[in-house]
Amino acid sequence: MKFLLIDDSKALRSVTKRRLAEAGWTDVEFVEAQSGEEGLSMISEHSPDLVLCDWNMPGMNGLEVLKRLNAAKVAVKFGFVTSENLPEVKEMAKTEGALFMIIKPFSSATLKDVLAPVIAGEVTGIA
């Protein structure tokens, strides 16, 4: 299994990887991108099983990444790991087809609770 982490903060990518390992995903290959633009090219290059993307990044933000994937009809399990917790942000993510929103800071238990059903294909969108 392969996860792509798109976040402009190297520290947050490291924390996310550590929390995912603590949640039980120890056999996952991690691919990292530090921008939305880089993330888009990594998706086509690496075909990840799951994309965890920050919302706020310089240049192309996470919502724009998701919109471009939708426009290109790229099917990938995609969601946000973000500090954004406003109802309108959640609604925009839901409208564009994000499967989850995990709010920073988060625990390994939160990652497991949110991501396990997504990976299993039991989630069709943000509730």
PDB file of N, CA, C and O in Angstrom, residues 29-107:
ATOM      1  N   GLU A  29       4.231   2.291   2.061  1.00  0.00           N
ATOM      2  CA  GLU A  29       5.269   3.083   1.413  1.00  0.00           C
ATOM      3  C   GLU A  29       4.758   4.525   1.371  1.00  0.00           C
ATOM      4  O   GLU A  29       3.643   4.776   0.916  1.00  0.00           O
ATOM      5  N   PHE A  30       5.569   5.439   1.881  1.00  0.00           N
ATOM      6  CA  PHE A  30       5.176   6.848   1.894  1.00  0.00           C
ATOM      7  C   PHE A  30       5.887   7.602   0.787  1.00  0.00           C
ATOM      8  O   PHE A  30       7.086   7.463   0.594  1.00  0.00           O
ATOM      9  N   VAL A  31       5.115   8.397   0.072  1.00  0.00           N
ATOM     10  CA  VAL A  31       5.640   9.311  -0.925  1.00  0.00           C
ATOM     11  C   VAL A  31       5.246  10.696  -0.430  1.00  0.00           C
ATOM     12  O   VAL A  31       4.143  10.883   0.091  1.00  0.00           O
ATOM     13  N   GLU A  32       6.150  11.664  -0.565  1.00  0.00           N
ATOM     14  CA  GLU A  32       5.885  12.990  -0.034  1.00  0.00           C
ATOM     15  C   GLU A  32       6.000  14.056  -1.118  1.00  0.00           C
ATOM     16  O   GLU A  32       6.841  13.955  -2.008  1.00  0.00           O
ATOM     17  N   ALA A  33       5.148  15.067  -0.984  1.00  0.00           N
ATOM     18  CA  ALA A  33       5.207  16.238  -1.856  1.00  0.00           C
ATOM     19  C   ALA A  33       5.082  17.472  -0.978  1.00  0.00           C
ATOM     20  O   ALA A  33       4.305  17.486  -0.022  1.00  0.00           O
ATOM     21  N   GLN A  34       5.834  18.505  -1.324  1.00  0.00           N
ATOM     22  CA  GLN A  34       5.826  19.715  -0.502  1.00  0.00           C
ATOM     23  C   GLN A  34       4.970  20.836  -1.087  1.00  0.00           C
ATOM     24  O   GLN A  34       4.926  21.935  -0.541  1.00  0.00           O
ATOM     25  N   SER A  35       4.257  20.544  -2.171  1.00  0.00           N
ATOM     26  CA  SER A  35       3.369  21.542  -2.765  1.00  0.00           C
ATOM     27  C   SER A  35       2.252  20.833  -3.520  1.00  0.00           C
ATOM     28  O   SER A  35       2.364  19.643  -3.853  1.00  0.00           O
ATOM     29  N   GLY A  36       1.209  21.587  -3.801  1.00  0.00           N
ATOM     30  CA  GLY A  36       0.118  21.022  -4.583  1.00  0.00           C
ATOM     31  C   GLY A  36       0.556  20.614  -5.970  1.00  0.00           C
ATOM     32  O   GLY A  36       0.174  19.555  -6.472  1.00  0.00           O
ATOM     33  N   GLU A  37       1.376  21.445  -6.588  1.00  0.00           N
ATOM     34  CA  GLU A  37       1.864  21.144  -7.929  1.00  0.00           C
ATOM     35  C   GLU A  37       2.676  19.844  -7.932  1.00  0.00           C
ATOM     36  O   GLU A  37       2.485  18.980  -8.799  1.00  0.00           O
ATOM     37  N   GLU A  38       3.566  19.719  -6.953  1.00  0.00           N
ATOM     38  CA  GLU A  38       4.376  18.499  -6.856  1.00  0.00           C
ATOM     39  C   GLU A  38       3.478  17.297  -6.549  1.00  0.00           C
ATOM     40  O   GLU A  38       3.679  16.208  -7.090  1.00  0.00           O
ATOM     41  N   GLY A  39       2.486  17.506  -5.712  1.00  0.00           N
ATOM     42  CA  GLY A  39       1.565  16.424  -5.376  1.00  0.00           C
ATOM     43  C   GLY A  39       0.833  15.887  -6.595  1.00  0.00           C
ATOM     44  O   GLY A  39       0.687  14.674  -6.756  1.00  0.00           O
ATOM     45  N   LEU A  40       0.372  16.780  -7.466  1.00  0.00           N
ATOM     46  CA  LEU A  40      -0.306  16.339  -8.686  1.00  0.00           C
ATOM     47  C   LEU A  40       0.585  15.454  -9.535  1.00  0.00           C
ATOM     48  O   LEU A  40       0.159  14.403 -10.028  1.00  0.00           O
ATOM     49  N   SER A  41       1.834  15.850  -9.708  1.00  0.00           N
ATOM     50  CA  SER A  41       2.726  15.027 -10.530  1.00  0.00           C
ATOM     51  C   SER A  41       3.056  13.715  -9.826  1.00  0.00           C
ATOM     52  O   SER A  41       3.201  12.684 -10.476  1.00  0.00           O
ATOM     53  N   MET A  42       3.134  13.721  -8.493  1.00  0.00           N
ATOM     54  CA  MET A  42       3.418  12.488  -7.747  1.00  0.00           C
ATOM     55  C   MET A  42       2.255  11.495  -7.856  1.00  0.00           C
ATOM     56  O   MET A  42       2.476  10.291  -7.871  1.00  0.00           O
ATOM     57  N   ILE A  43       1.039  12.012  -7.936  1.00  0.00           N
ATOM     58  CA  ILE A  43      -0.117  11.123  -8.075  1.00  0.00           C
ATOM     59  C   ILE A  43      -0.037  10.366  -9.387  1.00  0.00           C
ATOM     60  O   ILE A  43      -0.211   9.143  -9.417  1.00  0.00           O
ATOM     61  N   SER A  44       0.277  11.064 -10.469  1.00  0.00           N
ATOM     62  CA  SER A  44       0.363  10.368 -11.756  1.00  0.00           C
ATOM     63  C   SER A  44       1.593   9.471 -11.825  1.00  0.00           C
ATOM     64  O   SER A  44       1.554   8.409 -12.443  1.00  0.00           O
ATOM     65  N   GLU A  45       2.661   9.871 -11.176  1.00  0.00           N
ATOM     66  CA  GLU A  45       3.900   9.090 -11.220  1.00  0.00           C
ATOM     67  C   GLU A  45       3.870   7.851 -10.320  1.00  0.00           C
ATOM     68  O   GLU A  45       4.398   6.804 -10.681  1.00  0.00           O
ATOM     69  N   HIS A  46       3.236   7.957  -9.145  1.00  0.00           N
ATOM     70  CA  HIS A  46       3.311   6.886  -8.144  1.00  0.00           C
ATOM     71  C   HIS A  46       2.016   6.120  -7.918  1.00  0.00           C
ATOM     72  O   HIS A  46       2.018   5.115  -7.211  1.00  0.00           O
ATOM     73  N   SER A  47       0.892   6.577  -8.442  1.00  0.00           N
ATOM     74  CA  SER A  47      -0.404   5.916  -8.265  1.00  0.00           C
ATOM     75  C   SER A  47      -0.647   5.483  -6.813  1.00  0.00           C
ATOM     76  O   SER A  47      -0.795   4.294  -6.522  1.00  0.00           O
ATOM     77  N   PRO A  48      -0.720   6.446  -5.884  1.00  0.00           N
ATOM     78  CA  PRO A  48      -0.918   6.079  -4.482  1.00  0.00           C
ATOM     79  C   PRO A  48      -2.311   5.504  -4.235  1.00  0.00           C
ATOM     80  O   PRO A  48      -3.257   5.774  -4.988  1.00  0.00           O
ATOM     81  N   ASP A  49      -2.416   4.729  -3.169  1.00  0.00           N
ATOM     82  CA  ASP A  49      -3.702   4.179  -2.755  1.00  0.00           C
ATOM     83  C   ASP A  49      -4.521   5.209  -1.989  1.00  0.00           C
ATOM     84  O   ASP A  49      -5.745   5.133  -1.949  1.00  0.00           O
ATOM     85  N   LEU A  50      -3.817   6.159  -1.353  1.00  0.00           N
ATOM     86  CA  LEU A  50      -4.468   7.158  -0.519  1.00  0.00           C
ATOM     87  C   LEU A  50      -3.658   8.446  -0.561  1.00  0.00           C
ATOM     88  O   LEU A  50      -2.419   8.397  -0.496  1.00  0.00           O
ATOM     89  N   VAL A  51      -4.353   9.577  -0.651  1.00  0.00           N
ATOM     90  CA  VAL A  51      -3.703  10.892  -0.617  1.00  0.00           C
ATOM     91  C   VAL A  51      -4.207  11.647   0.598  1.00  0.00           C
ATOM     92  O   VAL A  51      -5.419  11.793   0.787  1.00  0.00           O
ATOM     93  N   LEU A  52      -3.261  12.102   1.423  1.00  0.00           N
ATOM     94  CA  LEU A  52      -3.564  12.957   2.566  1.00  0.00           C
ATOM     95  C   LEU A  52      -2.958  14.323   2.253  1.00  0.00           C
ATOM     96  O   LEU A  52      -1.742  14.446   2.140  1.00  0.00           O
ATOM     97  N   CYS A  53      -3.816  15.321   2.090  1.00  0.00           N
ATOM     98  CA  CYS A  53      -3.370  16.612   1.581  1.00  0.00           C
ATOM     99  C   CYS A  53      -3.720  17.745   2.543  1.00  0.00           C
ATOM    100  O   CYS A  53      -4.832  17.798   3.081  1.00  0.00           O
ATOM    101  N   ASP A  54      -2.771  18.654   2.728  1.00  0.00           N
ATOM    102  CA  ASP A  54      -3.029  19.866   3.488  1.00  0.00           C
ATOM    103  C   ASP A  54      -3.959  20.760   2.678  1.00  0.00           C
ATOM    104  O   ASP A  54      -3.995  20.684   1.447  1.00  0.00           O
ATOM    105  N   TRP A  55      -4.718  21.597   3.344  1.00  0.00           N
ATOM    106  CA  TRP A  55      -5.620  22.535   2.669  1.00  0.00           C
ATOM    107  C   TRP A  55      -4.867  23.787   2.251  1.00  0.00           C
ATOM    108  O   TRP A  55      -4.947  24.224   1.114  1.00  0.00           O
ATOM    109  N   ASN A  56      -4.142  24.384   3.209  1.00  0.00           N
ATOM    110  CA  ASN A  56      -3.454  25.662   2.976  1.00  0.00           C
ATOM    111  C   ASN A  56      -1.994  25.440   2.638  1.00  0.00           C
ATOM    112  O   ASN A  56      -1.214  24.982   3.475  1.00  0.00           O
ATOM    113  N   MET A  57      -1.648  25.750   1.399  1.00  0.00           N
ATOM    114  CA  MET A  57      -0.259  25.675   0.944  1.00  0.00           C
ATOM    115  C   MET A  57      -0.028  26.833  -0.001  1.00  0.00           C
ATOM    116  O   MET A  57      -0.958  27.266  -0.692  1.00  0.00           O
ATOM    117  N   PRO A  58       1.210  27.328  -0.063  1.00  0.00           N
ATOM    118  CA  PRO A  58       1.498  28.377  -1.050  1.00  0.00           C
ATOM    119  C   PRO A  58       1.313  27.824  -2.466  1.00  0.00           C
ATOM    120  O   PRO A  58       1.487  26.636  -2.707  1.00  0.00           O
ATOM    121  N   GLY A  59       0.957  28.698  -3.377  1.00  0.00           N
ATOM    122  CA  GLY A  59       0.725  28.228  -4.747  1.00  0.00           C
ATOM    123  C   GLY A  59      -0.614  27.531  -4.821  1.00  0.00           C
ATOM    124  O   GLY A  59      -1.640  28.079  -4.429  1.00  0.00           O
ATOM    125  N   MET A  60      -0.617  26.299  -5.269  1.00  0.00           N
ATOM    126  CA  MET A  60      -1.837  25.520  -5.414  1.00  0.00           C
ATOM    127  C   MET A  60      -2.247  24.929  -4.069  1.00  0.00           C
ATOM    128  O   MET A  60      -1.512  24.143  -3.483  1.00  0.00           O
ATOM    129  N   ASN A  61      -3.433  25.305  -3.593  1.00  0.00           N
ATOM    130  CA  ASN A  61      -3.894  24.755  -2.313  1.00  0.00           C
ATOM    131  C   ASN A  61      -4.504  23.363  -2.511  1.00  0.00           C
ATOM    132  O   ASN A  61      -4.665  22.891  -3.633  1.00  0.00           O
ATOM    133  N   GLY A  62      -4.840  22.732  -1.411  1.00  0.00           N
ATOM    134  CA  GLY A  62      -5.351  21.366  -1.466  1.00  0.00           C
ATOM    135  C   GLY A  62      -6.658  21.227  -2.223  1.00  0.00           C
ATOM    136  O   GLY A  62      -6.868  20.245  -2.941  1.00  0.00           O
ATOM    137  N   LEU A  63      -7.551  22.205  -2.080  1.00  0.00           N
ATOM    138  CA  LEU A  63      -8.819  22.140  -2.800  1.00  0.00           C
ATOM    139  C   LEU A  63      -8.585  22.196  -4.305  1.00  0.00           C
ATOM    140  O   LEU A  63      -9.221  21.465  -5.069  1.00  0.00           O
ATOM    141  N   GLU A  64      -7.644  23.014  -4.729  1.00  0.00           N
ATOM    142  CA  GLU A  64      -7.326  23.100  -6.162  1.00  0.00           C
ATOM    143  C   GLU A  64      -6.731  21.775  -6.657  1.00  0.00           C
ATOM    144  O   GLU A  64      -7.027  21.353  -7.783  1.00  0.00           O
ATOM    145  N   VAL A  65      -5.930  21.121  -5.835  1.00  0.00           N
ATOM    146  CA  VAL A  65      -5.398  19.800  -6.213  1.00  0.00           C
ATOM    147  C   VAL A  65      -6.561  18.853  -6.480  1.00  0.00           C
ATOM    148  O   VAL A  65      -6.609  18.187  -7.519  1.00  0.00           O
ATOM    149  N   LEU A  66      -7.515  18.806  -5.561  1.00  0.00           N
ATOM    150  CA  LEU A  66      -8.662  17.915  -5.718  1.00  0.00           C
ATOM    151  C   LEU A  66      -9.490  18.289  -6.948  1.00  0.00           C
ATOM    152  O   LEU A  66      -9.917  17.412  -7.707  1.00  0.00           O
ATOM    153  N   LYS A  67      -9.702  19.562  -7.173  1.00  0.00           N
ATOM    154  CA  LYS A  67     -10.459  19.992  -8.354  1.00  0.00           C
ATOM    155  C   LYS A  67      -9.765  19.568  -9.644  1.00  0.00           C
ATOM    156  O   LYS A  67     -10.413  19.122 -10.596  1.00  0.00           O
ATOM    157  N   ARG A  68      -8.452  19.688  -9.683  1.00  0.00           N
ATOM    158  CA  ARG A  68      -7.712  19.289 -10.895  1.00  0.00           C
ATOM    159  C   ARG A  68      -7.769  17.777 -11.099  1.00  0.00           C
ATOM    160  O   ARG A  68      -7.861  17.303 -12.232  1.00  0.00           O
ATOM    161  N   LEU A  69      -7.704  17.017 -10.012  1.00  0.00           N
ATOM    162  CA  LEU A  69      -7.841  15.560 -10.127  1.00  0.00           C
ATOM    163  C   LEU A  69      -9.223  15.210 -10.685  1.00  0.00           C
ATOM    164  O   LEU A  69      -9.349  14.349 -11.557  1.00  0.00           O
ATOM    165  N   ASN A  70     -10.240  15.890 -10.180  1.00  0.00           N
ATOM    166  CA  ASN A  70     -11.605  15.646 -10.671  1.00  0.00           C
ATOM    167  C   ASN A  70     -11.732  15.993 -12.146  1.00  0.00           C
ATOM    168  O   ASN A  70     -12.330  15.239 -12.918  1.00  0.00           O
ATOM    169  N   ALA A  71     -11.177  17.126 -12.541  1.00  0.00           N
ATOM    170  CA  ALA A  71     -11.254  17.555 -13.947  1.00  0.00           C
ATOM    171  C   ALA A  71     -10.558  16.569 -14.868  1.00  0.00           C
ATOM    172  O   ALA A  71     -11.004  16.338 -15.992  1.00  0.00           O
ATOM    173  N   ALA A  72      -9.471  15.967 -14.378  1.00  0.00           N
ATOM    174  CA  ALA A  72      -8.723  14.991 -15.171  1.00  0.00           C
ATOM    175  C   ALA A  72      -9.292  13.578 -15.020  1.00  0.00           C
ATOM    176  O   ALA A  72      -8.774  12.630 -15.604  1.00  0.00           O
ATOM    177  N   LYS A  73     -10.349  13.453 -14.232  1.00  0.00           N
ATOM    178  CA  LYS A  73     -11.002  12.157 -13.975  1.00  0.00           C
ATOM    179  C   LYS A  73     -10.033  11.119 -13.398  1.00  0.00           C
ATOM    180  O   LYS A  73     -10.050   9.949 -13.774  1.00  0.00           O
ATOM    181  N   VAL A  74      -9.184  11.589 -12.473  1.00  0.00           N
ATOM    182  CA  VAL A  74      -8.249  10.705 -11.775  1.00  0.00           C
ATOM    183  C   VAL A  74      -8.948  10.185 -10.527  1.00  0.00           C
ATOM    184  O   VAL A  74      -9.355  10.965  -9.665  1.00  0.00           O
ATOM    185  N   ALA A  75      -9.109   8.885 -10.441  1.00  0.00           N
ATOM    186  CA  ALA A  75      -9.763   8.263  -9.290  1.00  0.00           C
ATOM    187  C   ALA A  75      -8.713   7.854  -8.265  1.00  0.00           C
ATOM    188  O   ALA A  75      -7.905   6.967  -8.524  1.00  0.00           O
ATOM    189  N   VAL A  76      -8.719   8.533  -7.129  1.00  0.00           N
ATOM    190  CA  VAL A  76      -7.817   8.204  -6.035  1.00  0.00           C
ATOM    191  C   VAL A  76      -8.517   8.565  -4.731  1.00  0.00           C
ATOM    192  O   VAL A  76      -9.280   9.539  -4.681  1.00  0.00           O
ATOM    193  N   LYS A  77      -8.314   7.763  -3.711  1.00  0.00           N
ATOM    194  CA  LYS A  77      -8.885   8.072  -2.401  1.00  0.00           C
ATOM    195  C   LYS A  77      -8.147   9.293  -1.861  1.00  0.00           C
ATOM    196  O   LYS A  77      -6.939   9.249  -1.654  1.00  0.00           O
ATOM    197  N   PHE A  78      -8.901  10.375  -1.637  1.00  0.00           N
ATOM    198  CA  PHE A  78      -8.306  11.676  -1.336  1.00  0.00           C
ATOM    199  C   PHE A  78      -9.030  12.324  -0.171  1.00  0.00           C
ATOM    200  O   PHE A  78     -10.253  12.309  -0.101  1.00  0.00           O
ATOM    201  N   GLY A  79      -8.241  12.900   0.730  1.00  0.00           N
ATOM    202  CA  GLY A  79      -8.827  13.658   1.836  1.00  0.00           C
ATOM    203  C   GLY A  79      -7.841  14.666   2.376  1.00  0.00           C
ATOM    204  O   GLY A  79      -6.689  14.738   1.936  1.00  0.00           O
ATOM    205  N   PHE A  80      -8.317  15.422   3.344  1.00  0.00           N
ATOM    206  CA  PHE A  80      -7.530  16.521   3.884  1.00  0.00           C
ATOM    207  C   PHE A  80      -7.083  16.277   5.317  1.00  0.00           C
ATOM    208  O   PHE A  80      -7.837  15.732   6.125  1.00  0.00           O
ATOM    209  N   VAL A  81      -5.869  16.699   5.608  1.00  0.00           N
ATOM    210  CA  VAL A  81      -5.337  16.788   6.963  1.00  0.00           C
ATOM    211  C   VAL A  81      -5.010  18.269   7.110  1.00  0.00           C
ATOM    212  O   VAL A  81      -4.071  18.770   6.483  1.00  0.00           O
ATOM    213  N   THR A  82      -5.795  18.978   7.911  1.00  0.00           N
ATOM    214  CA  THR A  82      -5.755  20.428   7.885  1.00  0.00           C
ATOM    215  C   THR A  82      -6.100  21.035   9.231  1.00  0.00           C
ATOM    216  O   THR A  82      -6.715  20.380  10.075  1.00  0.00           O
ATOM    217  N   SER A  83      -5.738  22.272   9.408  1.00  0.00           N
ATOM    218  CA  SER A  83      -6.162  23.024  10.589  1.00  0.00           C
ATOM    219  C   SER A  83      -7.479  23.746  10.331  1.00  0.00           C
ATOM    220  O   SER A  83      -8.068  24.317  11.243  1.00  0.00           O
ATOM    221  N   GLU A  84      -7.959  23.713   9.095  1.00  0.00           N
ATOM    222  CA  GLU A  84      -9.233  24.360   8.733  1.00  0.00           C
ATOM    223  C   GLU A  84     -10.392  23.554   9.307  1.00  0.00           C
ATOM    224  O   GLU A  84     -10.516  22.371   9.032  1.00  0.00           O
ATOM    225  N   ASN A  85     -11.234  24.216  10.091  1.00  0.00           N
ATOM    226  CA  ASN A  85     -12.339  23.507  10.718  1.00  0.00           C
ATOM    227  C   ASN A  85     -13.658  24.267  10.583  1.00  0.00           C
ATOM    228  O   ASN A  85     -14.558  24.093  11.377  1.00  0.00           O
ATOM    229  N   LEU A  86     -13.756  25.117   9.575  1.00  0.00           N
ATOM    230  CA  LEU A  86     -14.978  25.879   9.350  1.00  0.00           C
ATOM    231  C   LEU A  86     -15.986  25.049   8.557  1.00  0.00           C
ATOM    232  O   LEU A  86     -15.604  24.281   7.673  1.00  0.00           O
ATOM    233  N   PRO A  87     -17.274  25.190   8.853  1.00  0.00           N
ATOM    234  CA  PRO A  87     -18.290  24.424   8.126  1.00  0.00           C
ATOM    235  C   PRO A  87     -18.225  24.629   6.615  1.00  0.00           C
ATOM    236  O   PRO A  87     -18.416  23.688   5.849  1.00  0.00           O
ATOM    237  N   GLU A  88     -17.935  25.865   6.166  1.00  0.00           N
ATOM    238  CA  GLU A  88     -17.896  26.109   4.726  1.00  0.00           C
ATOM    239  C   GLU A  88     -16.712  25.418   4.060  1.00  0.00           C
ATOM    240  O   GLU A  88     -16.799  25.000   2.900  1.00  0.00           O
ATOM    241  N   VAL A  89     -15.609  25.249   4.781  1.00  0.00           N
ATOM    242  CA  VAL A  89     -14.454  24.516   4.247  1.00  0.00           C
ATOM    243  C   VAL A  89     -14.814  23.036   4.107  1.00  0.00           C
ATOM    244  O   VAL A  89     -14.550  22.417   3.078  1.00  0.00           O
ATOM    245  N   LYS A  90     -15.433  22.500   5.131  1.00  0.00           N
ATOM    246  CA  LYS A  90     -15.864  21.098   5.082  1.00  0.00           C
ATOM    247  C   LYS A  90     -16.847  20.884   3.931  1.00  0.00           C
ATOM    248  O   LYS A  90     -16.763  19.886   3.209  1.00  0.00           O
ATOM    249  N   GLU A  91     -17.741  21.835   3.723  1.00  0.00           N
ATOM    250  CA  GLU A  91     -18.723  21.720   2.637  1.00  0.00           C
ATOM    251  C   GLU A  91     -18.052  21.756   1.272  1.00  0.00           C
ATOM    252  O   GLU A  91     -18.423  21.002   0.364  1.00  0.00           O
ATOM    253  N   MET A  92     -17.052  22.632   1.104  1.00  0.00           N
ATOM    254  CA  MET A  92     -16.323  22.676  -0.169  1.00  0.00           C
ATOM    255  C   MET A  92     -15.616  21.347  -0.424  1.00  0.00           C
ATOM    256  O   MET A  92     -15.644  20.827  -1.544  1.00  0.00           O
ATOM    257  N   ALA A  93     -14.983  20.793   0.609  1.00  0.00           N
ATOM    258  CA  ALA A  93     -14.291  19.509   0.467  1.00  0.00           C
ATOM    259  C   ALA A  93     -15.282  18.410   0.105  1.00  0.00           C
ATOM    260  O   ALA A  93     -15.022  17.586  -0.779  1.00  0.00           O
ATOM    261  N   LYS A  94     -16.405  18.405   0.778  1.00  0.00           N
ATOM    262  CA  LYS A  94     -17.453  17.405   0.522  1.00  0.00           C
ATOM    263  C   LYS A  94     -17.966  17.519  -0.912  1.00  0.00           C
ATOM    264  O   LYS A  94     -18.106  16.515  -1.616  1.00  0.00           O
ATOM    265  N   THR A  95     -18.229  18.750  -1.351  1.00  0.00           N
ATOM    266  CA  THR A  95     -18.735  18.989  -2.705  1.00  0.00           C
ATOM    267  C   THR A  95     -17.777  18.471  -3.770  1.00  0.00           C
ATOM    268  O   THR A  95     -18.200  17.932  -4.794  1.00  0.00           O
ATOM    269  N   GLU A  96     -16.488  18.601  -3.526  1.00  0.00           N
ATOM    270  CA  GLU A  96     -15.484  18.158  -4.499  1.00  0.00           C
ATOM    271  C   GLU A  96     -15.168  16.660  -4.383  1.00  0.00           C
ATOM    272  O   GLU A  96     -14.369  16.139  -5.147  1.00  0.00           O
ATOM    273  N   GLY A  97     -15.762  15.985  -3.405  1.00  0.00           N
ATOM    274  CA  GLY A  97     -15.600  14.540  -3.321  1.00  0.00           C
ATOM    275  C   GLY A  97     -14.521  14.037  -2.386  1.00  0.00           C
ATOM    276  O   GLY A  97     -14.144  12.859  -2.453  1.00  0.00           O
ATOM    277  N   ALA A  98     -14.029  14.899  -1.493  1.00  0.00           N
ATOM    278  CA  ALA A  98     -13.053  14.412  -0.504  1.00  0.00           C
ATOM    279  C   ALA A  98     -13.712  13.337   0.356  1.00  0.00           C
ATOM    280  O   ALA A  98     -14.901  13.418   0.667  1.00  0.00           O
ATOM    281  N   LEU A  99     -12.937  12.348   0.741  1.00  0.00           N
ATOM    282  CA  LEU A  99     -13.462  11.241   1.534  1.00  0.00           C
ATOM    283  C   LEU A  99     -13.334  11.468   3.035  1.00  0.00           C
ATOM    284  O   LEU A  99     -14.007  10.806   3.815  1.00  0.00           O
ATOM    285  N   PHE A 100     -12.467  12.390   3.432  1.00  0.00           N
ATOM    286  CA  PHE A 100     -12.277  12.646   4.864  1.00  0.00           C
ATOM    287  C   PHE A 100     -11.652  14.016   5.081  1.00  0.00           C
ATOM    288  O   PHE A 100     -11.044  14.582   4.181  1.00  0.00           O
ATOM    289  N   MET A 101     -11.831  14.507   6.314  1.00  0.00           N
ATOM    290  CA  MET A 101     -11.128  15.694   6.795  1.00  0.00           C
ATOM    291  C   MET A 101     -10.663  15.381   8.204  1.00  0.00           C
ATOM    292  O   MET A 101     -11.482  15.104   9.079  1.00  0.00           O
ATOM    293  N   ILE A 102      -9.365  15.406   8.394  1.00  0.00           N
ATOM    294  CA  ILE A 102      -8.767  15.190   9.706  1.00  0.00           C
ATOM    295  C   ILE A 102      -8.207  16.537  10.146  1.00  0.00           C
ATOM    296  O   ILE A 102      -7.422  17.149   9.425  1.00  0.00           O
ATOM    297  N   ILE A 103      -8.629  16.988  11.316  1.00  0.00           N
ATOM    298  CA  ILE A 103      -8.232  18.304  11.801  1.00  0.00           C
ATOM    299  C   ILE A 103      -6.981  18.189  12.662  1.00  0.00           C
ATOM    300  O   ILE A 103      -6.899  17.363  13.558  1.00  0.00           O
ATOM    301  N   LYS A 104      -5.992  19.054  12.341  1.00  0.00           N
ATOM    302  CA  LYS A 104      -4.750  19.129  13.116  1.00  0.00           C
ATOM    303  C   LYS A 104      -5.040  19.883  14.406  1.00  0.00           C
ATOM    304  O   LYS A 104      -5.811  20.838  14.376  1.00  0.00           O
ATOM    305  N   PRO A 105      -4.425  19.525  15.516  1.00  0.00           N
ATOM    306  CA  PRO A 105      -3.588  18.343  15.719  1.00  0.00           C
ATOM    307  C   PRO A 105      -4.461  17.095  15.832  1.00  0.00           C
ATOM    308  O   PRO A 105      -5.624  17.182  16.183  1.00  0.00           O
ATOM    309  N   PHE A 106      -3.891  15.952  15.528  1.00  0.00           N
ATOM    310  CA  PHE A 106      -4.631  14.695  15.520  1.00  0.00           C
ATOM    311  C   PHE A 106      -3.807  13.607  16.201  1.00  0.00           C
ATOM    312  O   PHE A 106      -2.601  13.710  16.321  1.00  0.00           O
ATOM    313  N   SER A 107      -4.493  12.574  16.615  1.00  0.00           N
ATOM    314  CA  SER A 107      -3.834  11.431  17.262  1.00  0.00           C
ATOM    315  C   SER A 107      -3.782  10.251  16.301  1.00  0.00           C
ATOM    316  O   SER A 107      -4.470  10.237  15.271  1.00  0.00           O
TER     317      SER A 107
END
